[in-house]
XYZ file of C-alpha atoms in Angstrom:
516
model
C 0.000 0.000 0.000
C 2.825 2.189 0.971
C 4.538 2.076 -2.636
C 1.163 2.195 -4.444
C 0.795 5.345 -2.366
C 3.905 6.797 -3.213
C 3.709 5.478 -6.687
C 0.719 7.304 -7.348
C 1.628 10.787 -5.743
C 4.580 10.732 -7.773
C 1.832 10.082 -10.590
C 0.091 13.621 -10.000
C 3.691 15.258 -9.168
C 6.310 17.116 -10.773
C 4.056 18.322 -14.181
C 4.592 21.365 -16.193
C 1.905 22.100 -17.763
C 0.450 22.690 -21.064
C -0.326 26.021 -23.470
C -2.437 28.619 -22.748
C -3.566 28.057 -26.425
C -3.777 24.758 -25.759
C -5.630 24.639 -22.634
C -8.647 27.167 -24.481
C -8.799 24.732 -27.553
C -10.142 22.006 -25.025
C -12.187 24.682 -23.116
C -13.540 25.384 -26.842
C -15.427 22.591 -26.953
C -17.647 23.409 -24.207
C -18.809 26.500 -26.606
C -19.062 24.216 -29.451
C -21.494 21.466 -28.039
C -23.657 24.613 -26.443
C -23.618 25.978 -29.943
C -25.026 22.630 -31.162
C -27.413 22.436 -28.118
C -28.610 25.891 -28.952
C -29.291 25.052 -32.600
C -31.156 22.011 -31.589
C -33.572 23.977 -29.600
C -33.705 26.808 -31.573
C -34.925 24.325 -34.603
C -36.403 21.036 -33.649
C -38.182 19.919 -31.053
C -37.250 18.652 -27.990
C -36.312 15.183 -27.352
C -38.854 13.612 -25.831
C -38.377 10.823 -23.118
C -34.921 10.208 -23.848
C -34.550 14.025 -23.039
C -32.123 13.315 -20.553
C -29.848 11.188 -22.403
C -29.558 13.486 -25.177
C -28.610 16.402 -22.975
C -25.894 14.290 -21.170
C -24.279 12.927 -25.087
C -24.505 16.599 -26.157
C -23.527 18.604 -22.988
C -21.093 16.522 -20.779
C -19.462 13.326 -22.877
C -17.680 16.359 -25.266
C -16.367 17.817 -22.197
C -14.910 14.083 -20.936
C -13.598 13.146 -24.122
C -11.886 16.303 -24.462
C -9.920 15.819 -21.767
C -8.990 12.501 -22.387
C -8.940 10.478 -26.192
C -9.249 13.915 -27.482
C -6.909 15.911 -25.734
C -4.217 15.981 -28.259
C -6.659 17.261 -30.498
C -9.472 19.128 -29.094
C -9.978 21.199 -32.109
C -11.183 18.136 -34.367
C -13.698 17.583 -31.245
C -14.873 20.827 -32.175
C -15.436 20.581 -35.357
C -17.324 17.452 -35.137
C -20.171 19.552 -33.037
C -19.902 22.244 -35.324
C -20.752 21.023 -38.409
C -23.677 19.642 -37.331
C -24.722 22.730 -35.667
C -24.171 24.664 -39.595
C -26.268 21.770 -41.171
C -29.018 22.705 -38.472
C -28.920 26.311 -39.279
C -30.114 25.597 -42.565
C -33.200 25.256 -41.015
C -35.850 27.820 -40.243
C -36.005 28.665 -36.713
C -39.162 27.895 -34.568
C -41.576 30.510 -33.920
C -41.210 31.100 -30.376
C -38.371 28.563 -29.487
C -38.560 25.214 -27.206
C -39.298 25.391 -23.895
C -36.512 23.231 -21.776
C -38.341 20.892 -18.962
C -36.311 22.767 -16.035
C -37.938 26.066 -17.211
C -40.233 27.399 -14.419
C -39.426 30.849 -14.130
C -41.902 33.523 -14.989
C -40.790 36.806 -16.301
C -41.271 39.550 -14.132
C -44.098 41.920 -15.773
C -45.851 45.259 -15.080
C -49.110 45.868 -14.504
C -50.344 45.459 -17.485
C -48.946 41.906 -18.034
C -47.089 42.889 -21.026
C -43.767 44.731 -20.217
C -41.105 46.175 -17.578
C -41.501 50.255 -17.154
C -38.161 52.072 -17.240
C -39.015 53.816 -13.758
C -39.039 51.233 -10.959
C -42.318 49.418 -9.278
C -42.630 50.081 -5.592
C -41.431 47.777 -3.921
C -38.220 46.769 -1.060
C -37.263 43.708 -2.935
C -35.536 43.823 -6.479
C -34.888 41.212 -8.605
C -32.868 40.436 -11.292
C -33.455 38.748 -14.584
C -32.027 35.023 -14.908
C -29.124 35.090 -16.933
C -28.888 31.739 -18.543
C -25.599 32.348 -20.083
C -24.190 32.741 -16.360
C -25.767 29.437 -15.567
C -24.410 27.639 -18.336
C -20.942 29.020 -17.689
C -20.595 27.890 -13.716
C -22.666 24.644 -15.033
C -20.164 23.594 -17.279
C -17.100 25.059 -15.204
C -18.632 22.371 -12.754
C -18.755 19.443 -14.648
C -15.520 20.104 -16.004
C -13.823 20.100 -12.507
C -15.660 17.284 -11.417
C -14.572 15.270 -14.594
C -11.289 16.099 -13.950
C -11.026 15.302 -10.233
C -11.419 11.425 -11.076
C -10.122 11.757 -14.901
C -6.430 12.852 -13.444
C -6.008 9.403 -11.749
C -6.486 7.827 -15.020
C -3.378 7.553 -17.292
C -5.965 8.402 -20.236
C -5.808 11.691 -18.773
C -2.611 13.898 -20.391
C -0.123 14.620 -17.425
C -0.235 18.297 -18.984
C -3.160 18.806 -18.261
C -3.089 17.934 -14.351
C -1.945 20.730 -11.858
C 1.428 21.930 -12.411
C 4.100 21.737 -9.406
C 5.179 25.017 -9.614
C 4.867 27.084 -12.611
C 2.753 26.356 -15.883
C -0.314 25.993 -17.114
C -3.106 23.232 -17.496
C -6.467 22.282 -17.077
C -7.025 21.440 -13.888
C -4.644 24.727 -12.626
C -7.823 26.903 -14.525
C -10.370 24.231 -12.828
C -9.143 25.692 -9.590
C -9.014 29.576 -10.275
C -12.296 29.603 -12.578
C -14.290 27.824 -9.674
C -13.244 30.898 -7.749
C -14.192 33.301 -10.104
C -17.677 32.000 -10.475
C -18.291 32.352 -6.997
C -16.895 36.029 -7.234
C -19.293 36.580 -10.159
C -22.349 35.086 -8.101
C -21.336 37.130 -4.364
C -22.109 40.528 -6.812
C -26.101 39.503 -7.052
C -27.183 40.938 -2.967
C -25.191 44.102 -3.655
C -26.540 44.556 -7.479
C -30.306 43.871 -5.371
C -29.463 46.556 -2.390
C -26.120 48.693 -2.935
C -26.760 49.853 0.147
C -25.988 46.438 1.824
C -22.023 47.425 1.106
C -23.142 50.582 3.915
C -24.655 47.589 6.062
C -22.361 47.355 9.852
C -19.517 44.838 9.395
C -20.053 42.506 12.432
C -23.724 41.738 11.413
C -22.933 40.766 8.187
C -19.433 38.749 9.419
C -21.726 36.544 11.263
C -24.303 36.068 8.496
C -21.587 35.032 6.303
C -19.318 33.249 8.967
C -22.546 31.243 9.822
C -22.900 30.143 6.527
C -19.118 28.970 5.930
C -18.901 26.922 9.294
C -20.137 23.836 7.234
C -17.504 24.512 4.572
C -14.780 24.805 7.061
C -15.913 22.069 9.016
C -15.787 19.920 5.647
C -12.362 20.905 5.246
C -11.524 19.622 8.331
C -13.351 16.352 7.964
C -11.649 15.683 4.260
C -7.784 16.404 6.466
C -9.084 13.923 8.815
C -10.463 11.181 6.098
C -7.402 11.597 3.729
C -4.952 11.345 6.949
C -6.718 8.105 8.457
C -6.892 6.369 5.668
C -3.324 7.290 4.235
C -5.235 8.033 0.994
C -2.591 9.370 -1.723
C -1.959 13.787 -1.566
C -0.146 15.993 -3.179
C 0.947 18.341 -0.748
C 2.613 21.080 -2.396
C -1.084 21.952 -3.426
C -2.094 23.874 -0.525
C 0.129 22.284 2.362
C -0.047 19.363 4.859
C -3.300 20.315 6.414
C -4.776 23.102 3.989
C -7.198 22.208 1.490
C -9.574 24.198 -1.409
C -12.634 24.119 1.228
C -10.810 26.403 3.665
C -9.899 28.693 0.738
C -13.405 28.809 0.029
C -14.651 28.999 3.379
C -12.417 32.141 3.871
C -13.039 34.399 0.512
C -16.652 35.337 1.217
C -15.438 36.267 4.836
C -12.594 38.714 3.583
C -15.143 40.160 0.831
C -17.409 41.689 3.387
C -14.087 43.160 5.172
C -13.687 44.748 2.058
C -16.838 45.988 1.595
C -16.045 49.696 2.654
C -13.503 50.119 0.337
C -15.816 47.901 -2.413
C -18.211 51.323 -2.088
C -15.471 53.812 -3.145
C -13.317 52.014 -5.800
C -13.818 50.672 -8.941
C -14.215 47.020 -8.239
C -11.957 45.634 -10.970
C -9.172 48.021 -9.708
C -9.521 46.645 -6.278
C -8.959 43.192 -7.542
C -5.888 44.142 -9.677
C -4.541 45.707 -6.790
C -4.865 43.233 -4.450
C -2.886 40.762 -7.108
C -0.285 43.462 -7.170
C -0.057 43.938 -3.767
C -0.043 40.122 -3.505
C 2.898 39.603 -5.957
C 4.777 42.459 -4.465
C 4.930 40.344 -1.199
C 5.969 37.447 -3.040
C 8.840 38.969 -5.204
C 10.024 41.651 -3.025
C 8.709 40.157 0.665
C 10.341 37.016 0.384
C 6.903 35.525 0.247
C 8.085 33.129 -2.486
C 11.740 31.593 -1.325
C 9.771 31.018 1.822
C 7.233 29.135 -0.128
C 9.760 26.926 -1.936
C 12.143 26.542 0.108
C 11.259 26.961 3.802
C 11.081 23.229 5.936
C 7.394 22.226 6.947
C 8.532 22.415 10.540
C 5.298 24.051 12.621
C 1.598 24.309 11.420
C 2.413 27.625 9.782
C 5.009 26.306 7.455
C 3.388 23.054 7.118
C 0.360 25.043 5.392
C 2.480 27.955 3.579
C 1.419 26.923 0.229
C -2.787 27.345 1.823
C -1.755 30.769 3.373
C 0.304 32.274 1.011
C -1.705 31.764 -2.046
C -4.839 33.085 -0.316
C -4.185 36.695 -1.036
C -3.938 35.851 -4.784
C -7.636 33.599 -4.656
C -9.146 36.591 -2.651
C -7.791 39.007 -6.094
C -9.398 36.396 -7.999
C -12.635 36.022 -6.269
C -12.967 40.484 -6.561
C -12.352 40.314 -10.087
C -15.245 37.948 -10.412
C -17.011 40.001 -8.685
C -16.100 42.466 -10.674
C -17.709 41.053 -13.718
C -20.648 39.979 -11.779
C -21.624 43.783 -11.537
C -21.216 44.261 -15.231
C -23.402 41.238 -16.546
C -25.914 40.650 -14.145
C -27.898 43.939 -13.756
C -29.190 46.098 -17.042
C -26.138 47.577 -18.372
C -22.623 47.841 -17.503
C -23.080 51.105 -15.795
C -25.408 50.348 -13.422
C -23.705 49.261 -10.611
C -21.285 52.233 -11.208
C -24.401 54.687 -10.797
C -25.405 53.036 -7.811
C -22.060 53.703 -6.121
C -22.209 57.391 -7.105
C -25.759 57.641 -5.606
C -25.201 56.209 -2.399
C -22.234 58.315 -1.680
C -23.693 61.607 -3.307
C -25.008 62.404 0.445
C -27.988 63.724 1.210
C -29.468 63.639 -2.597
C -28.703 59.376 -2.452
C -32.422 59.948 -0.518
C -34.366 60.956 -3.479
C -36.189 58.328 -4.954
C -34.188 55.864 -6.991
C -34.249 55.205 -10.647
C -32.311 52.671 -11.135
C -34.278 49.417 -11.435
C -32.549 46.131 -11.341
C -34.923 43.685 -12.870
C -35.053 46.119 -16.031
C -34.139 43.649 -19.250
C -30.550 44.004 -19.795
C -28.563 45.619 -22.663
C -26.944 42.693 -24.042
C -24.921 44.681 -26.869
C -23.159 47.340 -24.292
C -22.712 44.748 -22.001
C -20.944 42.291 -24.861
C -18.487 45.801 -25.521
C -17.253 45.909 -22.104
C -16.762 41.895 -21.988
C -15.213 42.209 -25.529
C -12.808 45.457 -23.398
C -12.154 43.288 -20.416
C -11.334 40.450 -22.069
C -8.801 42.715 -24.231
C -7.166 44.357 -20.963
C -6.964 41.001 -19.228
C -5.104 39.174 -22.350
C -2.634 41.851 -22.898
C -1.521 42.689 -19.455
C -0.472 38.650 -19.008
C 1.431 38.675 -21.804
C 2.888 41.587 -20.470
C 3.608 40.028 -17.008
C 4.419 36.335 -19.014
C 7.421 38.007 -20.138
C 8.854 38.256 -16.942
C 7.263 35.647 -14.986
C 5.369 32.505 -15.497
C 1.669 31.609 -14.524
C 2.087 30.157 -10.819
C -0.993 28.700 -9.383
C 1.258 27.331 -6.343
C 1.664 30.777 -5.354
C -1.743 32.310 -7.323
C 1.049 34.751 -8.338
C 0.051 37.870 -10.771
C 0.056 36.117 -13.857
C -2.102 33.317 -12.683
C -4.633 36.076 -11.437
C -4.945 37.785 -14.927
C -5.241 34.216 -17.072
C -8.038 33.292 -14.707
C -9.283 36.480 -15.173
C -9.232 36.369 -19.233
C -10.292 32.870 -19.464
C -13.354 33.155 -17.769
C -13.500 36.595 -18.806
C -13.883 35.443 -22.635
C -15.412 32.557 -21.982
C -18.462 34.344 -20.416
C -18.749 36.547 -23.452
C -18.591 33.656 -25.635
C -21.782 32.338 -23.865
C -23.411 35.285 -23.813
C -22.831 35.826 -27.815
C -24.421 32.132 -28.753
C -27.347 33.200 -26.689
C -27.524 36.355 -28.330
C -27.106 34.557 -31.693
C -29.795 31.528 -31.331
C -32.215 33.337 -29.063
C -32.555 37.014 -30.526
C -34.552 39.927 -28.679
C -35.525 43.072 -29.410
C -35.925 46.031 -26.442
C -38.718 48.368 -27.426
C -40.085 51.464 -25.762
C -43.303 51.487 -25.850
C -46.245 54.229 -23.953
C -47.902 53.385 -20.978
C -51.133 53.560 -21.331
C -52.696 53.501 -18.065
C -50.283 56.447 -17.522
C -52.457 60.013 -18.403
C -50.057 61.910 -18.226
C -48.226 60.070 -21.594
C -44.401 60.373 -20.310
C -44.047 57.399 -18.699
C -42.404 54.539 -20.867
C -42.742 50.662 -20.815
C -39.479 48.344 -21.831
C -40.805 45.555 -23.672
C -38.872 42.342 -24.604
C -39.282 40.834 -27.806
C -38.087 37.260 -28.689
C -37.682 33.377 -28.081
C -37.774 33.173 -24.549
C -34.586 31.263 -23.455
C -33.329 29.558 -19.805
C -29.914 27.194 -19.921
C -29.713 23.296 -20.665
C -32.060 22.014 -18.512
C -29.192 19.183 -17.631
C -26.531 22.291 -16.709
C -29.394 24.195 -15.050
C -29.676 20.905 -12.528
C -26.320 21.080 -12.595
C -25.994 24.620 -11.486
C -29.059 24.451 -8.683
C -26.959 21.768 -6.984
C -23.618 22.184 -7.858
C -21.762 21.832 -4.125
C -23.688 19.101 -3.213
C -22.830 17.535 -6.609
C -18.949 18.809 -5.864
C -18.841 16.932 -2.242
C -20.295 13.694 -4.234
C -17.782 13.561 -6.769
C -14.646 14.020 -4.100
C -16.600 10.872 -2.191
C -17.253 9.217 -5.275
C -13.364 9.810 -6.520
C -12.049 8.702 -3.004
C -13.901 5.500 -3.070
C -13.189 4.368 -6.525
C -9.285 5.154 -5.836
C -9.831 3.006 -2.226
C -10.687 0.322 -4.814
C -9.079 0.537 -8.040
C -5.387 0.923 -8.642
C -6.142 3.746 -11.390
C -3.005 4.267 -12.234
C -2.779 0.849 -13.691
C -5.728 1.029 -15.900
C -5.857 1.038 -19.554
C -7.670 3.434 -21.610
C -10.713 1.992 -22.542
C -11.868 0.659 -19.091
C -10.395 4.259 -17.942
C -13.259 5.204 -20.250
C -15.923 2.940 -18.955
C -15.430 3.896 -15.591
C -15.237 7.651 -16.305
C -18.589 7.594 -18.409
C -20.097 5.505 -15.536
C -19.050 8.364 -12.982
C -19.973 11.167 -15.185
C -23.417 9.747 -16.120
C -24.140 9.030 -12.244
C -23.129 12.498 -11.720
C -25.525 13.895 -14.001
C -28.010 11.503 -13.327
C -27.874 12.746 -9.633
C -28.430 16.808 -10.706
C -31.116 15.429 -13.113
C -33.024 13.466 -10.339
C -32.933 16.157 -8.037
C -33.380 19.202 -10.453
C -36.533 21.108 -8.880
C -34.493 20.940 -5.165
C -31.903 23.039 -4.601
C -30.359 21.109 -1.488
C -27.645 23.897 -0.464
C -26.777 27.082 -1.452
C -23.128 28.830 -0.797
């Protein structure tokens, strides 16, 4: 047991990485199989009983076998959805699109039933519109980590594309980052709602958000305790000895709210850039980084240095996601930036508000500042790449701003397919119940659209579906020598996993069973 052990940490050890390039080709392909999904149900109809089994061959078996027989050459995965998805366009598109069986929201309307007026209803509680571009995005960032979390034990998965040792870039290094990013996005929706919740006391709102992290941080704690006692095989240059990706979880949300003050002032994207300064600073000029690679594991401090040190770069991370969550999720890219002048214009921040919200959003100015973001974010790490390499060991600068363009980019790119297979139209229309003839209705014109309804199960469960997959991964390495197997039992076992996976969102799909 003892040499299988070391055997198979020496497995997941010492990799380099792959290509940037490289590492986005095999991302590609979770564009191209929502491109063919979208053309589907923008088309023909729906698939019936086997409804299920056609979203899982469409939506997640791309995404394994990119990763694995594909890998060398993702792009020829692509192109296999693609053309499919050009035959389909051929086709006339259906009058008022498919509905998808997860599907239960109801648009918000006025009074009159028919559209959303520009000046806000009365009422304390906002909401926003769903974005199912966002929940496609954290869906398939999801099943992509939990693919890889078994996949990497398997020797049909590349060794470039597990977690590098030091410096480089792969898969699984984005997995990590991206999964914190998404959470940034998502922390953006109760200030977007209330911008006055930034104002709220910080002790209030510490415990709120503490209370809700105890079970993550106790989790943590329990996976030290189950991977210790049972001498199951680690990789300890990941986050340390005792450190694991719970506690960084667990802690991000808590620093957030300490940051909230300073949240109100700044632009939120500079914030997040200058926290990854700030962070590299410490590493290149604090000694931060020999201490990291070179100091002895000889207290609980140094034992966990990799945990601590690289926390400061995930909390950068987790603001830039934020970041981006204030730009897509309300009505236009500006809103959020209107709401911080309000609040701190003083004494005129009491006049009534017009900013609403649940307004429909302004999908082309919001694609321009994407399309701007995604610009900045690509050219300032090649910038940095020239004098220092992606580290996700340290979540060093240059890891911060690829995380930050990948997901960057990759959000736009969902965004544009919906905008290309589910047009709409914004019209401003009179009110009529309105005598007075100034006040203006927004009315939405178009298919109406929601995510896969596999990725939206996905998506309403996703933690619980996260915990299942580490159990799920432990168990099958308690009993399989993985290492050892060949490719196409690698394969059955992997489709097995990923089909119970989905099988288990699907099954619970109208229950979401916890919420971070």
């Amino acid at each position: 047991m003892d040499d299988y052990k070391a055997s198979k940490e020496a497995f997941v050890s010492g990799m380099t990485g792959s290509t940037v390039f490289h590492v986005n080709l095999i991302s590609g392909v979770a564009l191209s199989s929502i491109a063919l999904h979208s053309a589907l149900h923008s088309r023909v109809q729906a698939f019936g009983s086997a409804y299920f089994l056609a979203e899982f061959v469409i939506l997640a078996m791309p995404l394994l076998l990119s990763m694995t027989l594909f890998a060398e050459a993702p792009g020829a995965l692509s192109l296999l959805l693609l053309v499919p998805m050009l035959v389909l366009l051929l086709l006339p598109p259906l009058e008022k699109g498919t509905p998808l069986p997860a599907e239960s929201r109801d648009e918000p309307t006025s009074p009159t039933g028919r559209s959303r007026a520009e000046t806000p209803p009365m009422h304390s509680s906002q909401s926003l519109n769903p974005l199912p571009a966002l929940t496609t995005y954290r869906a398939h960032m999801m099943l992509m980590t939990i693919l890889c979390i078994l996949a990497v034990d398997f020797p049909v998965f590349p060794r470039i594309l597990a977690k590098c040792e030091t410096y480089g870039v792969s898969l699984m290094d984005i997995g990590v980052g991206s999964f914190v990013f998404s959470q940034g996005v998502v922390s953006a929706i109760p200030i977007i709602k209330d911008i006055s919740y930034l104002q709220a006391p910080i002790l209030p709102k510490l415990k709120t958000v503490s209370r809700k992290m105890i079970p993550i941080i106790v989790l943590g704690i329990v996976r030290v305790v189950l991977v210790k006692g049972t001498e199951y095989p680690e990789h300890v240059t990941e986050y340390g000895v005792h450190w694991n990706f719970f506690l960084t979880l667990a802690l991000l949300p808590i620093i957030e709210v300490l940051l909230h003050p300073v949240i109100l002032r700044i632009p939120v994207a500079l914030l997040g850039l200058w926290i990854g300064v700030l962070h590299q600073f410490a590493l290149s000029s604090g000694g931060m980084k020999d201490f990291l690679l070179n100091a002895s594991r000889s207290n609980i401090i140094f034992a966990n240095k990799e945990g601590l040190i690289s926390l400061l770069g995930y909390v950068s991370i987790h603001i830039l996601g934020l970041s981006l969550g204030t730009v897509i999720l309300p009505p236009s890219p500006s809103f959020f930036r209107k709401q911080q002048h309000q609040l701190l214009d003083g004494p005129s921040s009491h006049r009534p508000s017009k900013l609403d919200p649940s307004a429909p959003r302004q999908n082309a100015k919001i694609v321009i500042e994407l399309f701007s973001y995604s610009v900045v974010w690509w050219m300032l790490l090649a910038f940095v790449r020239l004098g220092l390499e992606v580290s996700r060991r340290m979540a060093n600068i240059s890891y911060v701003l690829w995380v930050a363009a990948y997901n960057t980019s990759f959000i736009l790119g969902y965004i544009l397919l919906d905008m290309v297979f589910f047009p709409t139209r914004t019209l401003k229309i009179r009110d009529p119940t309105d005598p007075s003839g100034k006040r203006l209705l927004i009315e939405e014109k178009g298919p109406k659209n929601s995510a896969p309804a596999l990725l939206e199960a996905i998506n309403k469960n996703a933690f619980i579906l996260f915990l299942l997959s580490n159990v799920a991964t432990g168990l099958i390495n308690l009993n399989i020598q993985t290492m050892f197997v060949g490719d196409m039992k690698a394969m059955c076992v992997l489709c097995a996993y990923s089909m119970g996976m989905c099988g288990f969102a699907w099954l619970f799909r109208r229950k979401r069973s916890w919420k971070i």
